[in-house]
Tab-separated table of C-alpha atoms in Angstrom:
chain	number	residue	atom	x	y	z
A	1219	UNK	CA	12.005	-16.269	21.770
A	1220	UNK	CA	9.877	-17.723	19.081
A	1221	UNK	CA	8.475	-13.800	18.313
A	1222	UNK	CA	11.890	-12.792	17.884
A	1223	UNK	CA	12.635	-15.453	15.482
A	1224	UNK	CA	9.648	-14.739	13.356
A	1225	UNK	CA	10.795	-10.797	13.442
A	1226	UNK	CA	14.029	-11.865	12.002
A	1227	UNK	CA	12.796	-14.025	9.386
A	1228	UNK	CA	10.494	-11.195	8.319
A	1229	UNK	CA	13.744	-8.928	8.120
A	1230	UNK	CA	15.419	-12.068	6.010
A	1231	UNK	CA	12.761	-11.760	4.085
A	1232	UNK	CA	13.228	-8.239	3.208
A	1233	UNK	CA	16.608	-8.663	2.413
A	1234	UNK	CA	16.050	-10.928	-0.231
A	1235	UNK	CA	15.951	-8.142	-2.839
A	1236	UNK	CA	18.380	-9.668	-5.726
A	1237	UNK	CA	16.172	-12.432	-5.740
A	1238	UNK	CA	12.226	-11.558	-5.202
A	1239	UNK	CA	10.874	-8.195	-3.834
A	1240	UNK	CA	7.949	-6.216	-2.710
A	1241	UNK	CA	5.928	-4.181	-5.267
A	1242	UNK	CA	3.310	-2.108	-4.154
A	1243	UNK	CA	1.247	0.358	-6.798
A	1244	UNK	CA	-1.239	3.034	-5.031
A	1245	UNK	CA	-3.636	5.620	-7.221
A	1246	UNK	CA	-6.443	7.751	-5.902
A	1247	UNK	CA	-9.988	8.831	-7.237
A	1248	UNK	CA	-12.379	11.327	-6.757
A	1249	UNK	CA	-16.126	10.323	-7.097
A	1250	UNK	CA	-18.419	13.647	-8.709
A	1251	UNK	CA	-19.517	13.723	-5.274
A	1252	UNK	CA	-16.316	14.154	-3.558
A	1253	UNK	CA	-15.890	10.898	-2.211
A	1254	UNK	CA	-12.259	10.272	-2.169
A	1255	UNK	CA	-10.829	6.842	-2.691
A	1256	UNK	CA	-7.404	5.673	-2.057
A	1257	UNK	CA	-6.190	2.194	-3.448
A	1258	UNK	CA	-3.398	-0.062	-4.276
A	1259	UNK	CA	-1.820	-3.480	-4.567
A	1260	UNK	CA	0.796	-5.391	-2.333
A	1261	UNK	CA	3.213	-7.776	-3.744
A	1262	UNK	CA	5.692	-10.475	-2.528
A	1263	UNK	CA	6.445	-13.377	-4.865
A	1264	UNK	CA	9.096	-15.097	-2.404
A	1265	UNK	CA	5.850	-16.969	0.001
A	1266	UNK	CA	2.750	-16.460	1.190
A	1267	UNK	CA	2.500	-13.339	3.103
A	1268	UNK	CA	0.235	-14.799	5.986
A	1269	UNK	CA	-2.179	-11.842	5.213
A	1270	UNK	CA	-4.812	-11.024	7.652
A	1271	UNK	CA	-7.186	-7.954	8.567
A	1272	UNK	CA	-7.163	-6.470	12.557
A	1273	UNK	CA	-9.533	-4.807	14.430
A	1274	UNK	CA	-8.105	-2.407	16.486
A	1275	UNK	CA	-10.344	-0.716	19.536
A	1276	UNK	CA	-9.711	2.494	20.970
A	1277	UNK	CA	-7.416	2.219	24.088
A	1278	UNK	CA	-6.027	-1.243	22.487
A	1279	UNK	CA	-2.232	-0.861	24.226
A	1280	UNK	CA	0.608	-1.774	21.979
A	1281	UNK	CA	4.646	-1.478	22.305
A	1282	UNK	CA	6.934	-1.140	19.011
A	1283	UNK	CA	9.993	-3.890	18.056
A	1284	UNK	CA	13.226	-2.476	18.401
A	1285	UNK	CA	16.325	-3.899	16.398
A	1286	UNK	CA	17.244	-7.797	18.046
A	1287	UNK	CA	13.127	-8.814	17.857
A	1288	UNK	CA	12.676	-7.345	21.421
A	1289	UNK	CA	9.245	-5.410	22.503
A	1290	UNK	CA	10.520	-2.749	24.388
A	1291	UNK	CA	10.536	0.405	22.064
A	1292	UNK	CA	7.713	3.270	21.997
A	1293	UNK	CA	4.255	2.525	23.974
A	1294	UNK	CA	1.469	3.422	22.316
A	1295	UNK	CA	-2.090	3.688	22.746
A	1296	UNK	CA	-5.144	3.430	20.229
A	1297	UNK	CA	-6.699	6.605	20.141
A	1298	UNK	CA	-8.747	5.881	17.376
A	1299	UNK	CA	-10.213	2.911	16.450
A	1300	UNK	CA	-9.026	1.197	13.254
A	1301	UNK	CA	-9.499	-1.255	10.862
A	1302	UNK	CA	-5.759	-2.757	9.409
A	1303	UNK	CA	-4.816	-5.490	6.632
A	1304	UNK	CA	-1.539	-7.068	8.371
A	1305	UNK	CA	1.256	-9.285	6.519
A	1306	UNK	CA	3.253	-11.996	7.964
A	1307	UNK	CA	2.507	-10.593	11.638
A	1308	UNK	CA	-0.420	-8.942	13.547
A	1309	UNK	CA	1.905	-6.163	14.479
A	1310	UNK	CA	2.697	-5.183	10.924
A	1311	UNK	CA	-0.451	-3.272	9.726
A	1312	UNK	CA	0.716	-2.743	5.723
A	1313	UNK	CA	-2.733	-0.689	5.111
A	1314	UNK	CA	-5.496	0.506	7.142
A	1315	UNK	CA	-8.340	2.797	7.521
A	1316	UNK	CA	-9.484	4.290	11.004
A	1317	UNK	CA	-12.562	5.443	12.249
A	1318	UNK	CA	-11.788	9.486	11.424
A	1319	UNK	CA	-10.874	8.799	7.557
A	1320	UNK	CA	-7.371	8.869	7.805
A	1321	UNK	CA	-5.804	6.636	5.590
A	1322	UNK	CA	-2.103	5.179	6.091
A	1323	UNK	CA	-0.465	2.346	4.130
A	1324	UNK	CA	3.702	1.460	3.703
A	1325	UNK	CA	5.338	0.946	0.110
A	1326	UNK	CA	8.462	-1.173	-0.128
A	1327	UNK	CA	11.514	1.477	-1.005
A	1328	UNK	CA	14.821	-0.260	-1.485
A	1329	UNK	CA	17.806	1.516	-2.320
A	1330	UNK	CA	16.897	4.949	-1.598
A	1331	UNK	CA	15.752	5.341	2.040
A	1332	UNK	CA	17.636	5.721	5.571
A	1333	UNK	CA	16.420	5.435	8.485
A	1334	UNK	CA	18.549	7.138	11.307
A	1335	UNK	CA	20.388	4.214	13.449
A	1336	UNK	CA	18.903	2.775	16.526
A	1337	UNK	CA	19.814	5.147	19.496
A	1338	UNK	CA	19.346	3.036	22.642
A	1339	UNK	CA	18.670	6.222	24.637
A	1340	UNK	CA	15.974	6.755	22.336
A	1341	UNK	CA	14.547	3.509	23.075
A	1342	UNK	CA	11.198	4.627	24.249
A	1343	UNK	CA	10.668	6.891	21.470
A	1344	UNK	CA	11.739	4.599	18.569
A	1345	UNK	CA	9.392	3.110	16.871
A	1346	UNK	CA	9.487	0.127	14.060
A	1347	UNK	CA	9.349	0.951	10.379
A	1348	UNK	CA	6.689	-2.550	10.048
A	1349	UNK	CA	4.479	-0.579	13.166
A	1350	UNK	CA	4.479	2.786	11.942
A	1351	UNK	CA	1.100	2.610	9.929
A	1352	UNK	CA	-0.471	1.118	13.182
A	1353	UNK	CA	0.799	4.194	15.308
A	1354	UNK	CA	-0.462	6.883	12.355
A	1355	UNK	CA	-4.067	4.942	12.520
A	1356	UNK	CA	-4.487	5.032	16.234
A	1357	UNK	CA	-3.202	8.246	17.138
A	1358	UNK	CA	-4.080	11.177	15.065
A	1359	UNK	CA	-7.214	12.250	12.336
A	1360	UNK	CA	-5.524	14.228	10.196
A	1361	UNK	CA	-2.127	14.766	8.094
A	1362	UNK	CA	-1.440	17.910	10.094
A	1363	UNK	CA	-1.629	16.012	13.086
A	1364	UNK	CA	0.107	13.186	11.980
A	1365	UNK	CA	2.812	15.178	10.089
A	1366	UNK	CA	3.109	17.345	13.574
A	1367	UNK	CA	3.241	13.180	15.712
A	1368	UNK	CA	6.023	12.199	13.050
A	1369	UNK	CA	8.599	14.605	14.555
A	1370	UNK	CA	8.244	13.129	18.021
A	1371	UNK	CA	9.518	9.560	17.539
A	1372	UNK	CA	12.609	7.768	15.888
A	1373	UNK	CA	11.537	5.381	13.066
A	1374	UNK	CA	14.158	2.505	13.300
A	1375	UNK	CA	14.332	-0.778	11.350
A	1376	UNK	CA	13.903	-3.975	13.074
A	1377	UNK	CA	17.030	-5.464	11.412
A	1378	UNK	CA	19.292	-2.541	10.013
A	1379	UNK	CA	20.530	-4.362	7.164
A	1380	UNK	CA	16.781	-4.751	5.991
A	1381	UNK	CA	15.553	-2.437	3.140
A	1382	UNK	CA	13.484	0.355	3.957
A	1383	UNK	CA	9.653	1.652	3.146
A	1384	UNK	CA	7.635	5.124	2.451
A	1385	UNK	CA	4.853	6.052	3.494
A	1386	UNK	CA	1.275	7.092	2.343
A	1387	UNK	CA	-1.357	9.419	4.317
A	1388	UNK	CA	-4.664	10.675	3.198
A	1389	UNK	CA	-7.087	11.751	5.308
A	1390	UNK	CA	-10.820	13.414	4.755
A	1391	UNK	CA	-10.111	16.267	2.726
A	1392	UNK	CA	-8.494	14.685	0.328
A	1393	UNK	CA	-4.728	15.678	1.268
A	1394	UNK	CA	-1.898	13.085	0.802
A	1395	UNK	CA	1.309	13.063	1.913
A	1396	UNK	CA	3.924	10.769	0.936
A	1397	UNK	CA	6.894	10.308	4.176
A	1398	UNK	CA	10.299	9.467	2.857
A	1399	UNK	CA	13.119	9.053	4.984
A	1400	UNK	CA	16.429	9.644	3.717
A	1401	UNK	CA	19.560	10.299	5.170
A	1402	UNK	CA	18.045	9.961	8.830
A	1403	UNK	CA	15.442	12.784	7.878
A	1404	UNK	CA	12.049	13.175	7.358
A	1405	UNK	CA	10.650	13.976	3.922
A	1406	UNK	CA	7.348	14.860	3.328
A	1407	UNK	CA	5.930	15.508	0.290
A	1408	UNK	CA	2.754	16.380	-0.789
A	1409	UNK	CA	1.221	14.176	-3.458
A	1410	UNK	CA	-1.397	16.135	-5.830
A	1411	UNK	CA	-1.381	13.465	-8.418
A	1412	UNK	CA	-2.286	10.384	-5.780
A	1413	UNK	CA	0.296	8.136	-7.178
A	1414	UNK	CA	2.468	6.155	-5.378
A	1415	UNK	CA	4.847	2.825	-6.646
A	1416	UNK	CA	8.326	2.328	-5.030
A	1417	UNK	CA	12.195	3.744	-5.982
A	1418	UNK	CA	13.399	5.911	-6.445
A	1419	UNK	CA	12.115	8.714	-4.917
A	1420	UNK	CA	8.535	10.447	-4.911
A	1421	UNK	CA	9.955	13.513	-6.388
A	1422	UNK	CA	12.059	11.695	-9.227
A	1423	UNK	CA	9.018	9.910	-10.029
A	1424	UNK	CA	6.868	12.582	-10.826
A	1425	UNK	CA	9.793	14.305	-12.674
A	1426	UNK	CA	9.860	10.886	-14.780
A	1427	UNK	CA	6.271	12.005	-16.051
A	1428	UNK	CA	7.821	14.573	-18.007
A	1429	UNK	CA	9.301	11.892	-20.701
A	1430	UNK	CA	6.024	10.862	-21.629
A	1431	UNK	CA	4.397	14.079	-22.046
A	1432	UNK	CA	3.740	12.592	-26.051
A	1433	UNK	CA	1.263	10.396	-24.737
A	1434	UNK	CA	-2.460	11.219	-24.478
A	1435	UNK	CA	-6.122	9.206	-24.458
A	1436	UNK	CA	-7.596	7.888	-27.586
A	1437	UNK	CA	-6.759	7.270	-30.892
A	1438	UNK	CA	-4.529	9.238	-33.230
A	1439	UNK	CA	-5.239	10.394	-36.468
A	1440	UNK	CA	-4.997	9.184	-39.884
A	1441	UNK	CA	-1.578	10.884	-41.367
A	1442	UNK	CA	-0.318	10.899	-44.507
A	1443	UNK	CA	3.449	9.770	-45.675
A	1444	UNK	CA	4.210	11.062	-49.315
A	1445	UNK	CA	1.224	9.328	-51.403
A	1446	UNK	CA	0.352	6.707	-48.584
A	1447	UNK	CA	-1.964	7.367	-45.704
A	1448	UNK	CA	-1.223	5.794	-42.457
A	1449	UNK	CA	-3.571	4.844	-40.056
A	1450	UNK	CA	-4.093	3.042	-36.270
A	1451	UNK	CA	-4.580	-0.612	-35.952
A	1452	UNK	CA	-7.054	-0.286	-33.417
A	1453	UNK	CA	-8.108	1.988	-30.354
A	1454	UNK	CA	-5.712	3.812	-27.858
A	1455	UNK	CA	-2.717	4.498	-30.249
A	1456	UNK	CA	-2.039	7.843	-28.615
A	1457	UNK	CA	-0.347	5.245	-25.467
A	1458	UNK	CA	1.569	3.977	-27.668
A	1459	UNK	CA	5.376	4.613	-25.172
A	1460	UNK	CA	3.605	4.203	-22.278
A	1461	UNK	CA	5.628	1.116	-20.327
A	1462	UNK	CA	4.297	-2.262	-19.579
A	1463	UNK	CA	7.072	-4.043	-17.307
A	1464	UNK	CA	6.592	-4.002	-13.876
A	1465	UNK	CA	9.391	-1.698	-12.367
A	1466	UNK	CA	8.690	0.691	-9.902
A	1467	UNK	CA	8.915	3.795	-12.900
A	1468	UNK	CA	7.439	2.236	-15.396
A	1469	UNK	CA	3.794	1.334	-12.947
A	1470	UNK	CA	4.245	4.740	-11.818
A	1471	UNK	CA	4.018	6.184	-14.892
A	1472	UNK	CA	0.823	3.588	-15.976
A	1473	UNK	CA	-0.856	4.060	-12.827
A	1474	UNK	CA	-0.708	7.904	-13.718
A	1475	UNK	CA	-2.380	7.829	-17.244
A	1476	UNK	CA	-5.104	5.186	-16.228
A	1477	UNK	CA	-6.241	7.357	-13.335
A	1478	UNK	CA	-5.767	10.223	-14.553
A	1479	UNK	CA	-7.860	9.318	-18.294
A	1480	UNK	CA	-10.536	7.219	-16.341
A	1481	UNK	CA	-13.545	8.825	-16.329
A	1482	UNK	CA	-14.785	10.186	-12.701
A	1483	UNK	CA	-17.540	8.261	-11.273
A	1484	UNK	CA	-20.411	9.410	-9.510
A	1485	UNK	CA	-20.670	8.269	-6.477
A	1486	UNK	CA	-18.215	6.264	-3.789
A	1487	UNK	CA	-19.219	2.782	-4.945
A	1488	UNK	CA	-18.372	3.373	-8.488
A	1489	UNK	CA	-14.601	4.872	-7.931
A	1490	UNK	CA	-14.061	2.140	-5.662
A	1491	UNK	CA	-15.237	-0.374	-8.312
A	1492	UNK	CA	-13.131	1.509	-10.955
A	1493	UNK	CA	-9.799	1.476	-8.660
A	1494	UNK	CA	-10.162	-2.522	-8.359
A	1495	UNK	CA	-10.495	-2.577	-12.478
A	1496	UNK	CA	-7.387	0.209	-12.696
A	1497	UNK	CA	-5.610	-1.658	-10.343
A	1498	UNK	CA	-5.962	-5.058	-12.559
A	1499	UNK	CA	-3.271	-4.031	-14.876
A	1500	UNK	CA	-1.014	-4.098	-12.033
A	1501	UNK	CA	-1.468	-7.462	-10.784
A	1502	UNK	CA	1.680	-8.952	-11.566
A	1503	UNK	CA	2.042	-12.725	-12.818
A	1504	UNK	CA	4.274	-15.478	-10.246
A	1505	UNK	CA	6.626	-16.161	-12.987
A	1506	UNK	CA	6.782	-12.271	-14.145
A	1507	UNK	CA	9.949	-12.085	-11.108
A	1508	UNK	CA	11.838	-14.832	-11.853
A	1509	UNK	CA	14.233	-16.295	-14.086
A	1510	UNK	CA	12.614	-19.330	-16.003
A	1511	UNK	CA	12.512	-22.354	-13.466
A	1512	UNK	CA	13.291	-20.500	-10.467
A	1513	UNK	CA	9.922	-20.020	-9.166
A	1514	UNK	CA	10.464	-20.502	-5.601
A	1515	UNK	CA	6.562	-21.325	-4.640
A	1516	UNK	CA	3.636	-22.232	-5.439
A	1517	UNK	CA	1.098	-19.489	-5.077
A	1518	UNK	CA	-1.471	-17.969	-7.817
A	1519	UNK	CA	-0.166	-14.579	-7.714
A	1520	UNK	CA	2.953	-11.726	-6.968
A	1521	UNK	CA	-0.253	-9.413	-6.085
A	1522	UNK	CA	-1.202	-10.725	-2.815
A	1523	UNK	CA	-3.889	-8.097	-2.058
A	1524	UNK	CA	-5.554	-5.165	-3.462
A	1525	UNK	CA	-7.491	-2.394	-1.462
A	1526	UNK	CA	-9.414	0.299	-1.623
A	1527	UNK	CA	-10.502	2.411	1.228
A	1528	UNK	CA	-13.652	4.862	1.063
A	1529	UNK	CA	-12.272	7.961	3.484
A	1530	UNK	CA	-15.114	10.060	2.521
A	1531	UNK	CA	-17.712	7.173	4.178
A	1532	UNK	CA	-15.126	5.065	6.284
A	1533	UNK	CA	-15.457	1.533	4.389
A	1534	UNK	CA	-12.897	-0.113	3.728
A	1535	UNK	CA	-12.290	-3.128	0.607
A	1536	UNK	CA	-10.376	-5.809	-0.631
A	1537	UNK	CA	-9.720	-8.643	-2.547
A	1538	UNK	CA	-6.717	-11.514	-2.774
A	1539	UNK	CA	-5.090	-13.649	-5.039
A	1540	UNK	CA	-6.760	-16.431	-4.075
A	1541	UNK	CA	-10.370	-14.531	-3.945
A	1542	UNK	CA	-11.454	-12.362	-6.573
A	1543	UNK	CA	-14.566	-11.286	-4.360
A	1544	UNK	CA	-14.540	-7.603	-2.651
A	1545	UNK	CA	-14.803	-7.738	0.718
A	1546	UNK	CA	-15.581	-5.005	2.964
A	1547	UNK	CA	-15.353	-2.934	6.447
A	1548	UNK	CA	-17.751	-0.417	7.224
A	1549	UNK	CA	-16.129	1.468	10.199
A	1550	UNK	CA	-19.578	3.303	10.880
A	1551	UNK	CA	-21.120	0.338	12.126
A	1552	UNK	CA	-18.041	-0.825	14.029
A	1553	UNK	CA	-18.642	0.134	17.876
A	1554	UNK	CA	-14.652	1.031	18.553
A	1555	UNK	CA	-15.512	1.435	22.192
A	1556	UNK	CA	-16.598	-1.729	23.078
A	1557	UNK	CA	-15.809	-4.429	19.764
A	1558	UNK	CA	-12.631	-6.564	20.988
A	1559	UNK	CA	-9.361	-6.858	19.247
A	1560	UNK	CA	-9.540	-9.657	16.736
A	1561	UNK	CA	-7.054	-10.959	14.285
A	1562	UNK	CA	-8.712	-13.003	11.581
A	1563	UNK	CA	-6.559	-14.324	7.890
A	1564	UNK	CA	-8.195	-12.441	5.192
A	1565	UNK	CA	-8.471	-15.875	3.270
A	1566	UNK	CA	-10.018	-18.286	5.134
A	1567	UNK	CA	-10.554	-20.930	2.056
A	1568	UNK	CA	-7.484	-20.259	-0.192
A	1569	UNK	CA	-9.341	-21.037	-2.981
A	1570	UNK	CA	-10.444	-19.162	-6.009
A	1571	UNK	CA	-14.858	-19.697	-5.424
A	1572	UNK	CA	-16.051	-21.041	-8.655
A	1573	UNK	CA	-20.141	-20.404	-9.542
A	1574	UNK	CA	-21.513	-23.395	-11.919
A	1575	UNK	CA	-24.403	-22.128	-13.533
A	1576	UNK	CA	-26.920	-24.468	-13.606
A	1577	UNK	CA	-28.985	-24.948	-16.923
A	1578	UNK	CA	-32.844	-26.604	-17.210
């Protein structure tokens, strides 16, 4: 009884979309040794998301939420092992990294997805929207084979009034796919550019791109205007258009020119270091959601999280708003035949650590 209440006050909680919302803003790199890098941010500025990281064995046994809170939907068993970062509930792997290189994560997508409705004949098959990223990681290697597993099960929501999510593959080569579902049907779409925010749609997103086409790196030149010469006021005028709120389009469009102008690293640590200081001008202020006053708690950030998995060498990072230290998995050195499920907060001091440096 008490796990179905906290299902339905995570579904409350996702309802609450006139008032506070998810944000999530994903980018990709390429190191000059082909390590590939995924990243991105989670954001919820209505509580503290109860974050925390699971280790997932292979032949762990789990069983998907159908809608009501019960645990009867699709059985599933870990075929890989996995590492996940969870929010609010174990169950509800957000992001995650398994021991082939596949990488899955869920973006918040209001608005613009639907799921097909809960079939009770499909009961075994149907899986929850929150537990899909935990199914991707422990069952399949690869986007073919994931893309192939998709077509098998019914993704439901927990509470059908509750807003829906896309998804985000990527596996060792490099691939990604971005899952939408609309309409009851599966979209998939691949994603060259390695950029992912929430609505609209994937596709209307990248066809957004097109209005900034103006915009370029650097700064722009000295022009003249009758008998006065005009010039920049500092570095990076050629951004000037680019958009600084924090809607979905405009840190879609951001994300796009940082990662696409950064300059490639050479080797896995660095483009994991750069995605943590791309993804810093997405970390979105507590007060940046609200209207003045109406702050409804007291936590030091929207941006809960931020990680960054290594596919090319397993490892996966992160950091949180209440510690600005990376943290890190490295899958290689994780036995997934014998370690034990664990569940562990990914904060256990929620406190920023402050150094003094001590002068003689």
């Amino acid at each position: 009884m008490m796990k179905r209440l906290f299902l339905l006050g995570i579904a409350a909680m996702l309802l609450s979309t006139n008032t506070f919302s998810w944000a999530c803003t994903g980018i990709t790199l390429t190191a000059k040794d082909g390590s590939k890098i995924v990243a991105r941010t989670i954001e919820w500025g209505g509580s503290d998301l109860n974050s925390q990281y699971v280790i997932v064995p292979r032949g762990y046994q789990q069983q998907s939420f159908i809608p009501g809170g019960e645990q009867t939907g699709l059985k599933f068993t870990a075929r890989y092992g996995y590492v996940g970062l969870a929010v609010e509930q174990k169950e509800f792997i957000a992001e995650g990294l398994n021991e082939a290189g596949l990488s899955a994560g869920l973006f918040y997508f209001p608005g613009y997805g639907q799921y097909e409705a809960y079939n009770p004949t499909h009961q075994a098959t149907s899986i929850a929207d929150l537990q899909l990223v935990a199914w991707i990681l422990g069952s399949f290697s690869t986007i073919d084979e994931a893309v192939k597993g998709l077509k098998t099960v019914h993704v439901v929501s927990i509470d059908p009034r509750a807003s829906t999510v896309h998804w985000r593959m990527t596996d060792v080569s490099g691939r990604q796919v971005v899952l939408e579902i609309v309409g009851g049907q599966l979209n998939f779409y691949e994603n060259k550019l390695g950029v992912l925010t929430n609505s609209p749609g994937f596709e209307w997103q990248i066809t957004n791109l097109n209005n900034y086409i103006n915009l370029y790196p650097g700064t722009t030149d000295t022009k003249s205007f009758g008998d006065i010469t005009l010039s920049s006021f500092g570095a990076g005028s050629g951004f000037i258009g680019l958009p600084g709120d924090i809607t979905p389009p405009s840190r879609f469009v951001r994300a796009a020119f940082y990662q696409t102008t950064a300059p490639e690293q050479n080797d896995a640590i660095g483009a994991v270091t750069q995605s943590f200081h791309i993804l810093n001008n997405f970390d979105i202020p507590i007060g940046a959601e609200f209207l003045a006053g109406q702050t409804p708690t007291d936590i030091p950030s929207a941006t809960q999280w931020t990680s960054s998995a290594d596919v090319t060498h397993r490892v996966l990072y992160y950091r949180t708003m209440y510690n600005s230290a990376i943290r890190s998995f490295d899958l290689k050195s994780i036995d997934f035949g014998r370690v034990k499920y664990q569940v562990q907060p990914l904060d256990v001091n929620k406190q920023q650590p402050i150094q003094t440096i001590s002068i003689k």
